[in-house]
Structures are given as structure tokens and as C-alpha cells.
Amino acid sequence: MNIDSDTYKWVYAFTEGDGSNKKLLGGKGANLCEMTQIGLNVPPGFVITTEACLHYLESGSKALPEDMMSQVREHMVRVEQATGKGFGNPDNPLLVSVRSGSALSMPGMMDTILNLGLNAQTLQGEIRQTGDARFGYDAYRRFIQLFGKVAMGVPDEVFDQEFDTVKQAVHVKEDVGLSADDLQQVSERFLRVFQEHTGRAFPEDPYEQLEIAIKAVFSSWTGKRAVDYRREFKITPDMANGTAVNVCTMVFGNRGNDSATGVGFTRNPATGEDKLYGEYLVNAQGEDVVAGIRTPKPIHQLAVEMPEMARQLDELRDRLESHYKEIQDFEFTIERGVLHCLQTRNGKMNAVAMVRTSVEMVKSGLISKQQALLRINPMHLEQMLYPRLSPGFTRVHRWPRASRRRRVRPPAVRCLMPIVPSCRAGTWRAR
Amino acid sequence: MFDADRAELQGRDLARPVILVREETKPDDIHGFFAAQGILTSRGGKTSHAAVVARGMGKPCVAGAEGIQVDVQRCEATVGAHVIREGDMITIDGSSGNLYLGLVPMVEPEFSDELNRLLQWADDVAYLRVMANADTPADAARALKFGARGIGLCRTERMFNAVERLPVVVEMIVADNEQQRQSALDRLLPMQRADFRGLFETMAPRPVTIRLLDPPIHEFLPSERQLQGEIEQLRHLRESILGMDVLASSLMLIEGGISAGGEPAVKQIVSADLVEAAITKKEQILRKVRALTEVNPMLGHRGVRLGITYPEIYRMQIRAILEAEAECVAKGLEVHPQMMVPQVCTAEELRWIKKYVDEIRAEVEANTGQTLSCRFGTMIEVVRACMRADSLAQEADFFSFGTNDLTQATFSFSREDAENKFLPMYNQRGILQDNPFDVLDTKGVGKLMELAVQWGRQTKPGLSVGICGEHGGHPSSIAFCHKAGLDYVSCSAPRVPVARLAAAHAALTA
């Protein structure tokens, strides 16, 4: 790469990055910049460019561009100023998330590390700050596991085993039943297996943590699942080349019952209905929702539990749609009664919903007919032309092996949500 | 399958239908998603990984079915008292979230008002008109429901294959002289006329394009081996009947010649004459099959070549089309029939067939007193036809590209051999980007098409040009057809909505 790395700009603050430059900043990064600049409440942070990633991957020695880390430090200082916290400061620690993000949305394909900046000292500071030891150890054990897995390749099962051992020892089934002491024990066990598996102690220096994390995200671009995904969806280097790294101040949805985390669609992605859709968990972190470990509540419940937050969320929805002129799939966190918008991207919907939203957005004047047509991939219309299950089949048909087909009666199978209406159903067979 | 790797093996490598069943899914399971028809998980919400990824892929997914215990280690799932193991059939419904044991029958989808409106907008901006390939009035009605603006390809051979007609078709083919053949054709004529009238009525006032007989006629006959077997059996039967005669006379000896006027002791079930006649007929067919045998039927006696060597067949079809039009016009219907000639390589072939059309048209017009509008066009599916497009355009009112045959001819690939033998490897190694039978090869086949359009229109400005191969329903091929200046694409009925939107995209992004 013909870049003079001494003076080249590798890092952009959310307040300065060009929201239309997805190629450089990645989709997520460009979006964070754009969201910040249109006045949504995005936690402060910055983007390390895809160019830095390519530079790293292409340099045979896997070296970061020379000046990159010093630019990262400069931007970290700006985040410290904006938040009034300090990275590695035991009195008032700044914690960040480190996420990947390439030019094209590849959901779940790349890695994320949360709570970066925690170590033995800052953990104590965090606990003093929040007065919540349980919260502190919970964040710590999550960080050790994610960092271990994403940055150092320690398998989940190793941590899960330790976690289950502690749960069994104290006779607790749900994570929420664990006390601060239990979680402290978990984090100590996690640190030990980290060392056993990596042959090194867990890094205490937050900047060392950050550098390792950045390298891990960069490397994930050439990992198996990212490569598989790009091959399957025919994503060429012209379309997306390298991943950016987004470093963002952590906000916590698990700081008590005035905190929550959730995901929303500005319209229903299964039907296209023009109504906020999504789900949330009170007193939880985002990964709890996405991983499906706890079963979340439907979003309309928020109006009962936190009416002011529900009102702000409706406002956020209107703002997102009127700016992006597209259905948005967004993540939010409420930390102690303050709503933060952490991410938004164009919502992936089935064909039925795409068609309905296209027609309704034209009716309401949000988009033109041309835009309405162009936002739908023609091949996706085939989905709508798939056969559906025949209604009233239970009484009529028998299945081939002469034993009667049974419908599994609810509530034996209680299924929560329609996901893809009118789709093919399939079957499986013996090996 | 309870594991993504095995799902991939079963679903992708062995092409078996698979539902991936997991407690929850992770990004590492992605290859299992690609291979599976559907995904079932016992944990997670509508924004869980499984749900998001399945939604993007348009695959049905039931996530968070908490009533199911999934045991990935033992490869089984328990629902109440039922245990589901790998190999059992289940059906999932992504709309309701229900799970069923066994296979559930499916129904065809309905068009929503929104889809109709959106596709109406698409038609408004598109330049390319989307037509359908349809062979029967029922196909045509379905195509109309999907919004087809006409029929771009009706394959008449499909009509020949109907159970009650095949014997007449066989008779026509094996006929020893023109008179016998004509008598069979006289019986086929009213059937074809009714077929065409049904199509014209269903589609009125939209155009209906009928392709004259294309496949080699031995395709309508049984195979040589089958006939040989049958003749063998008939000969055995003949022997048996002779044996029965011998038995009957032997019985007379045994019983001492009594009951001269009584019932014979051994009944004759089949007469030897009937068997003899059957053998003669089958031998006649066998001779015909042998006579018609070709080394390479794809490049053999088919299409317009049949029309010239057996003029009675094409004349019957042309008459059926024109008489069907006359009947529709007499009923006051506005119809736009078009006929096209397959496998044309020279303008002389077209002139030959056009002579039949002119004669029969004059005759039908005289008999019925109606003025007929049926247009006369040519398929462009032979490389030489592309090169001679200027002279073909002198005879043809329209061109229709048959890109399947044109692709075979351009690459010198036989489709079946290519797809079964070397094409997969060509794609894997990147020697060819795509299967040219799925995705139109715009660089090679497309170049020929562009030349043919350009030269055809130099001779006849405003010459109408379309495509009726399977490519007509593929968005990237449609974008190419738009750029190449075609007027219409024709595809299978269920692809029509896709093609309408793709035609709009082509116009908006050109």
C-alpha cells in the first residue's frame, strides 16, 4: 500500500468520520458517525479504518501501521474528555467495546469484545463507582471470556464448564441467582483457565488489551466463517475489503431496574406492519438478547414499565426512518434512565414485509416509487411465491409410513414468533 | 440434523432435505444454514442469531420453541412424549411457529394487493414486457395471474404428448404414404385448433406466440429396445396360440372324436390373426424408429428441417393456428396470434415455410371471410441465424432468441453432458464464473444476440425482438436484455413477478 504511515490518518472520531464512506469506515462505523452527527445519543468513540486492517493483513509480519496506535491513544484521550472517565483509571474507569464492521452488513459473522479496560484495579474502581460488586464481577467475567475467546482463541466450552461448576456448587439455575461472591469466584476461575490455555497471564494494561483486540478483529476478516459467508453471498473485494474496528464507550443495560437493553425494528420485519417492533430485557446486557439466553419481553411492554423511555424510543424510530428512508434494525441500551442508540442498519426483512413497507413508504411520502422498486431484490419475490402449509390438513392426510401424522399441540410446543411467513417447509432424513 | 456439519453433508453434498435443529445457533453454524431447508431452535427470540440469519436467507425458522428439549449429543429432540431423531420427517411453519411430525401438504400462494400495486409500478417504468412460457390454457391462466403480458413461447409438442393424442401422432409418424399421414393429421387438426383457440381466448387481447413443432419426431415413438421386447413377447404369444391349436386337436384324439358339434375342450382366447396384426404393426414402428435413428438428435432432423421434409405436419399446425384465429375473430375477440419457426439457419428456410402460411392464410380467409393478423417470426437459436440476421429480418416480423440452444451451440456444450460432467469443476476452479445455462453468458452468447438485434433492425427498423429461454426469468440476464434493446422476455409463470421487478430495475439503473 502506497501510504506514508507516519502522517496517514487511520482513525476517525464518530464526530468527524464521513457517514457515507462505508468502504473506509465499514457499515457500522460509518453509521455510528452519521448517527452521532444527526444528533442521536451515541456513546463517544472512534473508528479505525479498513485501510488499517488491510495494511495489517498484507504486511507479512502482521504489524499494525506504525502511527496507528498513537492515533488511537490521541482519540482515547478525546473520549476520556467527553465522558469524564479515564482509560485504566482505577478511580473512574472508562470501559469500551471493540467491534468489527465491514462495508457490507454480515450479521453475526465477525467478533465483538465488551467491557475492555477492566483489570484488577479498574474493576475495584467500577465497583466503588457503582456501589454494585455483583455488576462489576459480572462485567469482568464476561470480558475475560469474550477476550479469551475472540482475541486468544480459548473455546467457550472451557469457560462454560467453569461457570456451570460454580452454579452447581451454589445450587443456582439462572445466572441472575448468582451473588457477587459467586461471580468473583467465576472470574478467578476464568483468569486461571485463560492462563492455562494461552500460557500467559491475562493482560492487565488496558492499551495492551486494546491492541490485542484490534489485531484479533482485523484477523477475523480472514477467519473461516467470514470467508465462508463472503463466498456464499458472493461478496467480492470490490464490495467489501477488510473490516474496520469501532471503539465505543460502554453503556450498561445491567445497572439495575432503571436500565435495559434491547433491539428494535422500525417496522415489523415479518409482516411489514408500520409499528415499532422488537424486544428488550430489563437489567441485562445486549449479548443476553442476541444470544437468546434469556427470553426477552415484547417492546410494547416498555410503555408500561418505562413510559418515558417508550416515548423516546418512538421518537428515535421516527428520526431513524426519516433520516435513512429505510426500515432500520437498531440496538439500544437504557443506562439509568438515559436512552442510547448503539447501532442501526437497514433491516433485513422477508419479501412480504419488503413489499408492504415499499408500498406504505410511498403512500406516506417517505420514498419515491422508484426507490420503492429498487430496494427490493427481484429474486426475493420468489419467497412470496413459495407454497404454504395447507390449512386443515390434520384430519385429511396420512403420512406415508401409515402411522398417523400428529400435530404437536400447543402448549407442548410453544413457539414465540412468526419469523418468515409463507415459506417452504422442509424435512430431514436419515444419514 | 442436530449438527451443522452433518446438515451440510446431508443437505448440500447429498442434496437431501434437512432441517437444522439446535438449542441455539451460533455464527459457526452458518454452513448448516445454507444447506438446510429450515431451522428449529429451542431457545432465543425473534432477534436471535437463528432468526436473523434465516430471515435474511428467506428460510423458515422456528426459534425459541421452549417445549422442545434438544439433546445435540444424542441427536434427538423430545417434545412431550414424542422423541424426534435424525432421519424422522418433520415440518416447521415459520409463520405460526408450529412444528409437525411428518410431511404436511402445501398450498400455492396468493398475490397480495401490495404486491400487485408494486408490480404495477414496475410495469409502468419497465421498457421490457414480461411474457410467459405456457403450453395450455390452464398454464396461460396462471401466467395471467402472475401478470404476464402475453405468451412468449407455446411449445406445441407438449400438446402432442397428451395420452389420447399420442396414438394418432404415432400413426402420423409411421405412416407409409402421404395419404395415411394426412388421415392422421386430419384427426389432429381439430385438436390443435381447439388448443390454440383456448390459448387465444384466455390471453385476449394479449399476444400468443406459438412455436411450430421443434423436437425430432422419433421422440414421440417408443424406444427401439422397448419395441424389440414387445415384439419378442408377441411372438411367444403366437407360438402359444399355435400350441393351443395342437392341444385342441390332441384332445379330440384322446376323447375319441366324440362331440363333433359340441364345445371345443380348449377355448381360444386370442385369435392368431390379431396377434399377427399386432406384430406387423410393431414391426412397422420398429422399422420407422430405426429409420429415424440419429447419431446426434440435438443437431439432427428437427425444427424447420422437419417442416420442410414433412410439409403436412407444419401445414396442419399453421392451419390450426389460422383457423383458431378466424374462429376468435368471428366471435368478436381481439387476438394477436404469432407463429414462429424453430432452428432456422437460412432465410430460404423461412421463405419456404412462409409460402405455406401465405397459401393457407388465403384459403382460410376465403373460407371464413375474416381478415387474419397472425404474425410470422423466427427463433434465433442457431449461430448462423445470428450471423444472417439481416436477411432473416426480411422474412420475419419478429425474432425470438432461444438462448438454451444458442448457448449449447455457442459453447459446443451439450447441456446434460456439461452439467453432469465438467461444468461443476469449471465453476469451482473459476474457469467459468457461472453455469451459462443458468446465467446468460453476456460476453459470448450475448455478443451474438447484440449483433443479431443490430443487423436485424438495420433491415427492418422497429423489428420486435424477445427471448424465450430459461434465461428470460433471471434478473442479470434481464438487465442484459434491456441493454441489448430487446422488447420482451418470456419465462416460466412463477418467474413472471421476479422478471417484472427485474425489468423495472433494468430500466431504472440503466
Tab-separated table of N, CA, C and O in Angstrom, chain B residues 26-68:
chain	number	residue	atom	x	y	z
B	26	LYS	N	-25.191	-20.503	16.489
B	26	LYS	CA	-24.074	-19.556	16.567
B	26	LYS	C	-23.576	-19.285	15.166
B	26	LYS	O	-23.864	-20.065	14.248
B	27	PRO	N	-22.818	-18.221	15.034
B	27	PRO	CA	-22.283	-17.933	13.695
B	27	PRO	C	-21.523	-19.115	13.097
B	27	PRO	O	-21.495	-19.285	11.888
B	28	ASP	N	-20.927	-19.976	13.946
B	28	ASP	CA	-20.179	-21.123	13.413
B	28	ASP	C	-21.080	-22.114	12.683
B	28	ASP	O	-20.607	-22.990	11.982
B	29	ASP	N	-22.403	-21.996	12.901
B	29	ASP	CA	-23.326	-22.943	12.270
B	29	ASP	C	-23.726	-22.518	10.860
B	29	ASP	O	-24.540	-23.182	10.222
B	30	ILE	N	-23.162	-21.415	10.388
B	30	ILE	CA	-23.683	-20.780	9.171
B	30	ILE	C	-23.728	-21.742	7.981
B	30	ILE	O	-24.673	-21.744	7.204
B	31	HIS	N	-22.722	-22.618	7.848
B	31	HIS	CA	-22.719	-23.515	6.699
B	31	HIS	C	-23.897	-24.478	6.759
B	31	HIS	O	-24.397	-24.924	5.740
B	32	GLY	N	-24.349	-24.796	7.984
B	32	GLY	CA	-25.528	-25.642	8.125
B	32	GLY	C	-26.787	-24.936	7.654
B	32	GLY	O	-27.691	-25.551	7.103
B	33	PHE	N	-26.840	-23.615	7.859
B	33	PHE	CA	-27.996	-22.825	7.402
B	33	PHE	C	-28.114	-22.898	5.882
B	33	PHE	O	-29.198	-23.059	5.350
B	34	PHE	N	-26.969	-22.742	5.223
B	34	PHE	CA	-27.009	-22.720	3.757
B	34	PHE	C	-27.592	-24.021	3.227
B	34	PHE	O	-28.318	-24.040	2.243
B	35	ALA	N	-27.251	-25.117	3.912
B	35	ALA	CA	-27.641	-26.422	3.397
B	35	ALA	C	-29.056	-26.814	3.814
B	35	ALA	O	-29.646	-27.701	3.237
B	36	ALA	N	-29.595	-26.139	4.831
B	36	ALA	CA	-30.873	-26.589	5.400
B	36	ALA	C	-32.063	-25.922	4.726
B	36	ALA	O	-31.965	-24.824	4.206
B	37	GLN	N	-33.190	-26.643	4.748
B	37	GLN	CA	-34.451	-26.054	4.279
B	37	GLN	C	-35.040	-25.139	5.353
B	37	GLN	O	-35.791	-24.232	5.053
B	38	GLY	N	-34.762	-25.479	6.608
B	38	GLY	CA	-35.333	-24.690	7.693
B	38	GLY	C	-34.532	-24.890	8.961
B	38	GLY	O	-33.675	-25.777	9.039
B	39	ILE	N	-34.810	-24.045	9.972
B	39	ILE	CA	-34.058	-24.080	11.218
B	39	ILE	C	-35.044	-24.094	12.382
B	39	ILE	O	-36.017	-23.341	12.389
B	40	LEU	N	-34.764	-24.939	13.361
B	40	LEU	CA	-35.603	-25.042	14.555
B	40	LEU	C	-34.681	-24.928	15.761
B	40	LEU	O	-33.696	-25.661	15.860
B	41	THR	N	-34.965	-23.976	16.667
B	41	THR	CA	-34.173	-23.893	17.883
B	41	THR	C	-35.102	-23.859	19.088
B	41	THR	O	-36.243	-23.439	18.993
B	42	SER	N	-34.573	-24.328	20.220
B	42	SER	CA	-35.403	-24.364	21.415
B	42	SER	C	-35.218	-23.120	22.264
B	42	SER	O	-35.965	-22.878	23.184
B	43	ARG	N	-34.206	-22.335	21.948
B	43	ARG	CA	-34.013	-21.109	22.733
B	43	ARG	C	-33.853	-19.906	21.816
B	43	ARG	O	-33.543	-20.048	20.636
B	44	GLY	N	-34.037	-18.710	22.411
B	44	GLY	CA	-33.800	-17.485	21.657
B	44	GLY	C	-35.083	-16.816	21.240
B	44	GLY	O	-36.168	-17.402	21.268
B	45	GLY	N	-34.950	-15.563	20.843
B	45	GLY	CA	-36.100	-14.754	20.455
B	45	GLY	C	-36.068	-14.446	18.980
B	45	GLY	O	-35.281	-15.008	18.233
B	46	LYS	N	-36.947	-13.509	18.574
B	46	LYS	CA	-37.064	-13.227	17.144
B	46	LYS	C	-35.867	-12.455	16.628
B	46	LYS	O	-35.685	-12.305	15.429
B	47	THR	N	-35.037	-11.961	17.539
B	47	THR	CA	-33.832	-11.284	17.069
B	47	THR	C	-32.594	-12.117	17.387
B	47	THR	O	-31.493	-11.624	17.343
B	48	SER	N	-32.808	-13.380	17.729
B	48	SER	CA	-31.657	-14.251	17.977
B	48	SER	C	-30.952	-14.526	16.646
B	48	SER	O	-31.504	-14.297	15.572
B	49	HIS	N	-29.763	-15.047	16.758
B	49	HIS	CA	-28.945	-15.295	15.565
B	49	HIS	C	-29.702	-16.127	14.534
B	49	HIS	O	-29.763	-15.795	13.355
B	50	ALA	N	-30.325	-17.217	14.994
B	50	ALA	CA	-31.015	-18.119	14.066
B	50	ALA	C	-32.083	-17.360	13.283
B	50	ALA	O	-32.187	-17.481	12.061
B	51	ALA	N	-32.865	-16.553	14.009
B	51	ALA	CA	-33.985	-15.861	13.375
B	51	ALA	C	-33.496	-14.836	12.362
B	51	ALA	O	-34.009	-14.753	11.242
B	52	VAL	N	-32.461	-14.084	12.748
B	52	VAL	CA	-31.975	-13.011	11.877
B	52	VAL	C	-31.389	-13.594	10.585
B	52	VAL	O	-31.701	-13.151	9.480
B	53	VAL	N	-30.574	-14.621	10.746
B	53	VAL	CA	-29.907	-15.177	9.575
B	53	VAL	C	-30.916	-15.878	8.664
B	53	VAL	O	-30.897	-15.716	7.448
B	54	ALA	N	-31.833	-16.645	9.278
B	54	ALA	CA	-32.833	-17.359	8.472
B	54	ALA	C	-33.698	-16.358	7.716
B	54	ALA	O	-34.027	-16.563	6.543
B	55	ARG	N	-34.051	-15.252	8.376
B	55	ARG	CA	-34.895	-14.244	7.726
B	55	ARG	C	-34.196	-13.691	6.494
B	55	ARG	O	-34.788	-13.546	5.435
B	56	GLY	N	-32.892	-13.416	6.658
B	56	GLY	CA	-32.137	-12.878	5.535
B	56	GLY	C	-32.082	-13.857	4.372
B	56	GLY	O	-32.076	-13.455	3.222
B	57	MET	N	-32.062	-15.148	4.698
B	57	MET	CA	-31.959	-16.149	3.641
B	57	MET	C	-33.326	-16.549	3.110
B	57	MET	O	-33.412	-17.343	2.170
B	58	GLY	N	-34.376	-16.067	3.749
B	58	GLY	CA	-35.713	-16.439	3.304
B	58	GLY	C	-36.046	-17.882	3.629
B	58	GLY	O	-36.834	-18.516	2.952
B	59	LYS	N	-35.429	-18.401	4.694
B	59	LYS	CA	-35.739	-19.779	5.067
B	59	LYS	C	-36.654	-19.780	6.281
B	59	LYS	O	-36.535	-18.926	7.147
B	60	PRO	N	-37.553	-20.755	6.355
B	60	PRO	CA	-38.421	-20.793	7.520
B	60	PRO	C	-37.626	-21.138	8.768
B	60	PRO	O	-36.684	-21.934	8.712
B	61	CYS	N	-38.024	-20.514	9.879
B	61	CYS	CA	-37.305	-20.728	11.124
B	61	CYS	C	-38.302	-20.666	12.262
B	61	CYS	O	-39.158	-19.802	12.294
B	62	VAL	N	-38.198	-21.599	13.173
B	62	VAL	CA	-38.934	-21.514	14.426
B	62	VAL	C	-37.876	-21.436	15.513
B	62	VAL	O	-37.082	-22.362	15.674
B	63	ALA	N	-37.824	-20.292	16.201
B	63	ALA	CA	-36.805	-20.096	17.221
B	63	ALA	C	-37.482	-19.969	18.576
B	63	ALA	O	-38.568	-19.414	18.693
B	64	GLY	N	-36.831	-20.496	19.604
B	64	GLY	CA	-37.363	-20.349	20.953
B	64	GLY	C	-38.564	-21.238	21.210
B	64	GLY	O	-39.475	-20.853	21.925
B	65	ALA	N	-38.597	-22.417	20.612
B	65	ALA	CA	-39.682	-23.358	20.894
B	65	ALA	C	-39.323	-24.043	22.205
B	65	ALA	O	-38.622	-25.056	22.234
B	66	GLU	N	-39.782	-23.466	23.291
B	66	GLU	CA	-39.271	-23.889	24.605
B	66	GLU	C	-39.814	-25.230	25.050
B	66	GLU	O	-39.303	-25.831	25.982
B	67	GLY	N	-40.857	-25.699	24.375
B	67	GLY	CA	-41.413	-27.007	24.737
B	67	GLY	C	-40.557	-28.163	24.248
B	67	GLY	O	-40.849	-29.314	24.544
B	68	ILE	N	-39.512	-27.840	23.500
B	68	ILE	CA	-38.695	-28.919	22.935
B	68	ILE	C	-37.379	-29.022	23.690
B	68	ILE	O	-36.702	-28.028	23.900
